[in-house]
Amino acid sequence: MGQENQFEPGWEVPNDGIYIEVGEHPDSANLHKPRKVHLHKGDAFPLTGNKNRKWTRFKGHHITG
């Protein structure tokens, strides 16, 4: 089975890492200044900027801002 790649606020974090807010539609991932958070396995995902957004694992090499 594949692993989830988008997560709802309140869900348990599957792995340590940096997660970023994404829009509700796959083509809307280019949010202006999306929120990024560092979370640990077992934490709960925080609330997003609006009810239509989700969290996904950030795969960049560094964080700016």
PDB file of N, CA and C in Angstrom:
ATOM      1  N   MET A   1       0.842  -1.191   0.000  1.00  0.00           N
ATOM      2  CA  MET A   1       0.000   0.000   0.000  1.00  0.00           C
ATOM      3  C   MET A   1       0.874   1.237   0.000  1.00  0.00           C
ATOM      4  N   GLY A   2       0.377   2.292  -0.660  1.00  0.00           N
ATOM      5  CA  GLY A   2       1.098   3.554  -0.690  1.00  0.00           C
ATOM      6  C   GLY A   2       0.840   4.364   0.569  1.00  0.00           C
ATOM      7  N   GLN A   3       1.733   5.280   0.801  1.00  0.00           N
ATOM      8  CA  GLN A   3       1.610   6.137   1.973  1.00  0.00           C
ATOM      9  C   GLN A   3       0.888   7.418   1.572  1.00  0.00           C
ATOM     10  N   GLU A   4       0.093   7.957   2.489  1.00  0.00           N
ATOM     11  CA  GLU A   4      -0.589   9.224   2.244  1.00  0.00           C
ATOM     12  C   GLU A   4       0.441  10.309   1.948  1.00  0.00           C
ATOM     13  N   ASN A   5       0.085  11.254   1.072  1.00  0.00           N
ATOM     14  CA  ASN A   5       0.996  12.359   0.847  1.00  0.00           C
ATOM     15  C   ASN A   5       0.371  13.714   1.181  1.00  0.00           C
ATOM     16  N   GLN A   6      -0.901  13.729   1.554  1.00  0.00           N
ATOM     17  CA  GLN A   6      -1.548  14.937   2.049  1.00  0.00           C
ATOM     18  C   GLN A   6      -2.259  14.587   3.352  1.00  0.00           C
ATOM     19  N   PHE A   7      -2.157  15.515   4.307  1.00  0.00           N
ATOM     20  CA  PHE A   7      -2.633  15.231   5.648  1.00  0.00           C
ATOM     21  C   PHE A   7      -3.553  16.337   6.148  1.00  0.00           C
ATOM     22  N   GLU A   8      -4.576  15.963   6.868  1.00  0.00           N
ATOM     23  CA  GLU A   8      -5.556  16.889   7.430  1.00  0.00           C
ATOM     24  C   GLU A   8      -5.085  17.387   8.799  1.00  0.00           C
ATOM     25  N   PRO A   9      -5.465  18.623   9.166  1.00  0.00           N
ATOM     26  CA  PRO A   9      -5.169  19.088  10.527  1.00  0.00           C
ATOM     27  C   PRO A   9      -5.741  18.101  11.552  1.00  0.00           C
ATOM     28  N   GLY A  10      -4.961  17.841  12.609  1.00  0.00           N
ATOM     29  CA  GLY A  10      -5.403  16.908  13.649  1.00  0.00           C
ATOM     30  C   GLY A  10      -4.925  15.482  13.446  1.00  0.00           C
ATOM     31  N   TRP A  11      -4.573  15.113  12.206  1.00  0.00           N
ATOM     32  CA  TRP A  11      -4.063  13.767  11.963  1.00  0.00           C
ATOM     33  C   TRP A  11      -2.699  13.613  12.623  1.00  0.00           C
ATOM     34  N   GLU A  12      -2.311  12.387  12.900  1.00  0.00           N
ATOM     35  CA  GLU A  12      -1.008  12.094  13.492  1.00  0.00           C
ATOM     36  C   GLU A  12       0.086  12.177  12.427  1.00  0.00           C
ATOM     37  N   VAL A  13       1.190  12.831  12.769  1.00  0.00           N
ATOM     38  CA  VAL A  13       2.335  12.981  11.871  1.00  0.00           C
ATOM     39  C   VAL A  13       3.027  11.614  11.727  1.00  0.00           C
ATOM     40  N   PRO A  14       3.211  11.124  10.484  1.00  0.00           N
ATOM     41  CA  PRO A  14       3.788   9.794  10.299  1.00  0.00           C
ATOM     42  C   PRO A  14       5.303   9.731  10.464  1.00  0.00           C
ATOM     43  N   ASN A  15       6.014  10.821  10.158  1.00  0.00           N
ATOM     44  CA  ASN A  15       7.472  10.830  10.217  1.00  0.00           C
ATOM     45  C   ASN A  15       7.979  12.215  10.602  1.00  0.00           C
ATOM     46  N   ASP A  16       9.122  12.267  11.275  1.00  0.00           N
ATOM     47  CA  ASP A  16       9.759  13.550  11.548  1.00  0.00           C
ATOM     48  C   ASP A  16      10.017  14.261  10.226  1.00  0.00           C
ATOM     49  N   GLY A  17       9.900  15.578  10.234  1.00  0.00           N
ATOM     50  CA  GLY A  17      10.227  16.316   9.025  1.00  0.00           C
ATOM     51  C   GLY A  17       9.564  17.675   8.975  1.00  0.00           C
ATOM     52  N   ILE A  18       9.767  18.324   7.865  1.00  0.00           N
ATOM     53  CA  ILE A  18       9.184  19.634   7.606  1.00  0.00           C
ATOM     54  C   ILE A  18       7.980  19.421   6.704  1.00  0.00           C
ATOM     55  N   TYR A  19       6.887  20.037   7.079  1.00  0.00           N
ATOM     56  CA  TYR A  19       5.644  19.924   6.324  1.00  0.00           C
ATOM     57  C   TYR A  19       5.217  21.319   5.889  1.00  0.00           C
ATOM     58  N   ILE A  20       4.569  21.386   4.731  1.00  0.00           N
ATOM     59  CA  ILE A  20       4.184  22.652   4.132  1.00  0.00           C
ATOM     60  C   ILE A  20       2.697  22.620   3.778  1.00  0.00           C
ATOM     61  N   GLU A  21       2.050  23.771   3.898  1.00  0.00           N
ATOM     62  CA  GLU A  21       0.638  23.894   3.541  1.00  0.00           C
ATOM     63  C   GLU A  21       0.486  23.884   2.025  1.00  0.00           C
ATOM     64  N   VAL A  22      -0.509  23.164   1.532  1.00  0.00           N
ATOM     65  CA  VAL A  22      -0.823  23.167   0.105  1.00  0.00           C
ATOM     66  C   VAL A  22      -2.306  23.451  -0.073  1.00  0.00           C
ATOM     67  N   GLY A  23      -2.654  23.948  -1.265  1.00  0.00           N
ATOM     68  CA  GLY A  23      -4.048  24.237  -1.573  1.00  0.00           C
ATOM     69  C   GLY A  23      -4.866  22.976  -1.739  1.00  0.00           C
ATOM     70  N   GLU A  24      -6.179  23.169  -1.814  1.00  0.00           N
ATOM     71  CA  GLU A  24      -7.075  22.017  -1.878  1.00  0.00           C
ATOM     72  C   GLU A  24      -7.029  21.290  -3.212  1.00  0.00           C
ATOM     73  N   HIS A  25      -6.525  21.929  -4.256  1.00  0.00           N
ATOM     74  CA  HIS A  25      -6.460  21.317  -5.578  1.00  0.00           C
ATOM     75  C   HIS A  25      -4.991  21.078  -5.914  1.00  0.00           C
ATOM     76  N   PRO A  26      -4.635  19.938  -6.496  1.00  0.00           N
ATOM     77  CA  PRO A  26      -3.228  19.650  -6.777  1.00  0.00           C
ATOM     78  C   PRO A  26      -2.522  20.730  -7.598  1.00  0.00           C
ATOM     79  N   ASP A  27      -3.252  21.422  -8.475  1.00  0.00           N
ATOM     80  CA  ASP A  27      -2.644  22.460  -9.298  1.00  0.00           C
ATOM     81  C   ASP A  27      -2.476  23.776  -8.554  1.00  0.00           C
ATOM     82  N   SER A  28      -2.943  23.875  -7.320  1.00  0.00           N
ATOM     83  CA  SER A  28      -2.858  25.133  -6.576  1.00  0.00           C
ATOM     84  C   SER A  28      -1.776  25.087  -5.505  1.00  0.00           C
ATOM     85  N   ALA A  29      -0.779  24.248  -5.700  1.00  0.00           N
ATOM     86  CA  ALA A  29       0.279  24.096  -4.706  1.00  0.00           C
ATOM     87  C   ALA A  29       1.172  25.332  -4.596  1.00  0.00           C
ATOM     88  N   ASN A  30       1.019  26.279  -5.507  1.00  0.00           N
ATOM     89  CA  ASN A  30       1.865  27.467  -5.490  1.00  0.00           C
ATOM     90  C   ASN A  30       1.260  28.584  -4.655  1.00  0.00           C
ATOM     91  N   LEU A  31       1.035  28.339  -3.371  1.00  0.00           N
ATOM     92  CA  LEU A  31       0.535  29.369  -2.471  1.00  0.00           C
ATOM     93  C   LEU A  31       1.625  30.394  -2.238  1.00  0.00           C
ATOM     94  N   HIS A  32       1.251  31.659  -2.067  1.00  0.00           N
ATOM     95  CA  HIS A  32       2.220  32.693  -1.738  1.00  0.00           C
ATOM     96  C   HIS A  32       2.615  32.536  -0.275  1.00  0.00           C
ATOM     97  N   LYS A  33       3.909  32.395  -0.019  1.00  0.00           N
ATOM     98  CA  LYS A  33       4.446  32.220   1.329  1.00  0.00           C
ATOM     99  C   LYS A  33       3.690  31.150   2.128  1.00  0.00           C
ATOM    100  N   PRO A  34       3.692  29.904   1.643  1.00  0.00           N
ATOM    101  CA  PRO A  34       2.994  28.843   2.386  1.00  0.00           C
ATOM    102  C   PRO A  34       3.648  28.624   3.747  1.00  0.00           C
ATOM    103  N   ARG A  35       2.849  28.253   4.700  1.00  0.00           N
ATOM    104  CA  ARG A  35       3.332  28.003   6.057  1.00  0.00           C
ATOM    105  C   ARG A  35       4.109  26.692   6.090  1.00  0.00           C
ATOM    106  N   LYS A  36       5.272  26.690   6.745  1.00  0.00           N
ATOM    107  CA  LYS A  36       6.096  25.495   6.901  1.00  0.00           C
ATOM    108  C   LYS A  36       6.302  25.255   8.389  1.00  0.00           C
ATOM    109  N   VAL A  37       6.200  23.995   8.792  1.00  0.00           N
ATOM    110  CA  VAL A  37       6.390  23.644  10.202  1.00  0.00           C
ATOM    111  C   VAL A  37       7.258  22.394  10.312  1.00  0.00           C
ATOM    112  N   HIS A  38       8.065  22.338  11.365  1.00  0.00           N
ATOM    113  CA  HIS A  38       8.855  21.136  11.648  1.00  0.00           C
ATOM    114  C   HIS A  38       8.082  20.337  12.686  1.00  0.00           C
ATOM    115  N   LEU A  39       7.765  19.090  12.346  1.00  0.00           N
ATOM    116  CA  LEU A  39       6.971  18.240  13.231  1.00  0.00           C
ATOM    117  C   LEU A  39       7.690  16.923  13.486  1.00  0.00           C
ATOM    118  N   HIS A  40       7.328  16.296  14.567  1.00  0.00           N
ATOM    119  CA  HIS A  40       7.906  15.006  14.944  1.00  0.00           C
ATOM    120  C   HIS A  40       6.843  13.911  14.837  1.00  0.00           C
ATOM    121  N   LYS A  41       7.302  12.709  14.538  1.00  0.00           N
ATOM    122  CA  LYS A  41       6.406  11.558  14.450  1.00  0.00           C
ATOM    123  C   LYS A  41       5.548  11.483  15.709  1.00  0.00           C
ATOM    124  N   GLY A  42       4.236  11.351  15.521  1.00  0.00           N
ATOM    125  CA  GLY A  42       3.316  11.253  16.649  1.00  0.00           C
ATOM    126  C   GLY A  42       2.653  12.570  17.011  1.00  0.00           C
ATOM    127  N   ASP A  43       3.242  13.709  16.572  1.00  0.00           N
ATOM    128  CA  ASP A  43       2.589  15.014  16.791  1.00  0.00           C
ATOM    129  C   ASP A  43       1.278  15.048  16.021  1.00  0.00           C
ATOM    130  N   ALA A  44       0.454  16.029  16.309  1.00  0.00           N
ATOM    131  CA  ALA A  44      -0.761  16.254  15.533  1.00  0.00           C
ATOM    132  C   ALA A  44      -0.506  17.417  14.575  1.00  0.00           C
ATOM    133  N   PHE A  45      -0.988  17.286  13.345  1.00  0.00           N
ATOM    134  CA  PHE A  45      -0.860  18.384  12.388  1.00  0.00           C
ATOM    135  C   PHE A  45      -1.662  19.581  12.892  1.00  0.00           C
ATOM    136  N   PRO A  46      -1.066  20.794  12.820  1.00  0.00           N
ATOM    137  CA  PRO A  46      -1.780  21.989  13.278  1.00  0.00           C
ATOM    138  C   PRO A  46      -2.862  22.410  12.282  1.00  0.00           C
ATOM    139  N   LEU A  47      -3.666  23.379  12.703  1.00  0.00           N
ATOM    140  CA  LEU A  47      -4.670  23.943  11.804  1.00  0.00           C
ATOM    141  C   LEU A  47      -3.987  24.607  10.625  1.00  0.00           C
ATOM    142  N   THR A  48      -4.672  24.657   9.496  1.00  0.00           N
ATOM    143  CA  THR A  48      -4.158  25.319   8.303  1.00  0.00           C
ATOM    144  C   THR A  48      -4.756  26.712   8.188  1.00  0.00           C
ATOM    145  N   GLY A  49      -4.270  27.474   7.201  1.00  0.00           N
ATOM    146  CA  GLY A  49      -4.727  28.846   6.993  1.00  0.00           C
ATOM    147  C   GLY A  49      -6.194  28.948   6.642  1.00  0.00           C
ATOM    148  N   ASN A  50      -6.743  27.933   6.010  1.00  0.00           N
ATOM    149  CA  ASN A  50      -8.183  27.854   5.779  1.00  0.00           C
ATOM    150  C   ASN A  50      -8.597  26.392   5.691  1.00  0.00           C
ATOM    151  N   LYS A  51      -9.884  26.147   5.747  1.00  0.00           N
ATOM    152  CA  LYS A  51     -10.387  24.768   5.845  1.00  0.00           C
ATOM    153  C   LYS A  51     -10.137  23.923   4.603  1.00  0.00           C
ATOM    154  N   ASN A  52      -9.767  24.549   3.489  1.00  0.00           N
ATOM    155  CA  ASN A  52      -9.557  23.800   2.252  1.00  0.00           C
ATOM    156  C   ASN A  52      -8.108  23.407   2.024  1.00  0.00           C
ATOM    157  N   ARG A  53      -7.231  23.751   2.934  1.00  0.00           N
ATOM    158  CA  ARG A  53      -5.820  23.418   2.780  1.00  0.00           C
ATOM    159  C   ARG A  53      -5.466  22.158   3.556  1.00  0.00           C
ATOM    160  N   LYS A  54      -4.334  21.554   3.152  1.00  0.00           N
ATOM    161  CA  LYS A  54      -3.827  20.345   3.793  1.00  0.00           C
ATOM    162  C   LYS A  54      -2.333  20.501   3.988  1.00  0.00           C
ATOM    163  N   TRP A  55      -1.712  19.521   4.611  1.00  0.00           N
ATOM    164  CA  TRP A  55      -0.271  19.488   4.821  1.00  0.00           C
ATOM    165  C   TRP A  55       0.343  18.422   3.941  1.00  0.00           C
ATOM    166  N   THR A  56       1.580  18.663   3.470  1.00  0.00           N
ATOM    167  CA  THR A  56       2.334  17.656   2.742  1.00  0.00           C
ATOM    168  C   THR A  56       3.796  17.761   3.158  1.00  0.00           C
ATOM    169  N   ARG A  57       4.539  16.701   3.012  1.00  0.00           N
ATOM    170  CA  ARG A  57       5.953  16.700   3.414  1.00  0.00           C
ATOM    171  C   ARG A  57       6.736  17.596   2.470  1.00  0.00           C
ATOM    172  N   PHE A  58       7.562  18.467   3.017  1.00  0.00           N
ATOM    173  CA  PHE A  58       8.381  19.393   2.244  1.00  0.00           C
ATOM    174  C   PHE A  58       9.629  18.658   1.796  1.00  0.00           C
ATOM    175  N   LYS A  59       9.891  18.656   0.492  1.00  0.00           N
ATOM    176  CA  LYS A  59      11.007  17.891  -0.041  1.00  0.00           C
ATOM    177  C   LYS A  59      12.167  18.766  -0.479  1.00  0.00           C
ATOM    178  N   GLY A  60      12.108  20.064  -0.161  1.00  0.00           N
ATOM    179  CA  GLY A  60      13.201  20.966  -0.520  1.00  0.00           C
ATOM    180  C   GLY A  60      14.434  20.705   0.310  1.00  0.00           C
ATOM    181  N   HIS A  61      15.531  21.283  -0.114  1.00  0.00           N
ATOM    182  CA  HIS A  61      16.802  21.074   0.581  1.00  0.00           C
ATOM    183  C   HIS A  61      17.023  22.062   1.719  1.00  0.00           C
ATOM    184  N   HIS A  62      16.295  23.167   1.705  1.00  0.00           N
ATOM    185  CA  HIS A  62      16.442  24.168   2.748  1.00  0.00           C
ATOM    186  C   HIS A  62      15.158  24.997   2.849  1.00  0.00           C
ATOM    187  N   ILE A  63      15.039  25.724   3.927  1.00  0.00           N
ATOM    188  CA  ILE A  63      13.881  26.582   4.144  1.00  0.00           C
ATOM    189  C   ILE A  63      14.348  28.017   4.151  1.00  0.00           C
ATOM    190  N   THR A  64      13.592  28.866   3.475  1.00  0.00           N
ATOM    191  CA  THR A  64      13.888  30.293   3.529  1.00  0.00           C
ATOM    192  C   THR A  64      12.761  30.978   4.253  1.00  0.00           C
ATOM    193  N   GLY A  65      13.103  32.070   4.889  1.00  0.00           N
ATOM    194  CA  GLY A  65      12.057  32.849   5.567  1.00  0.00           C
ATOM    195  C   GLY A  65      11.865  32.461   6.915  1.00  0.00           C
TER     196      GLY A  65
END
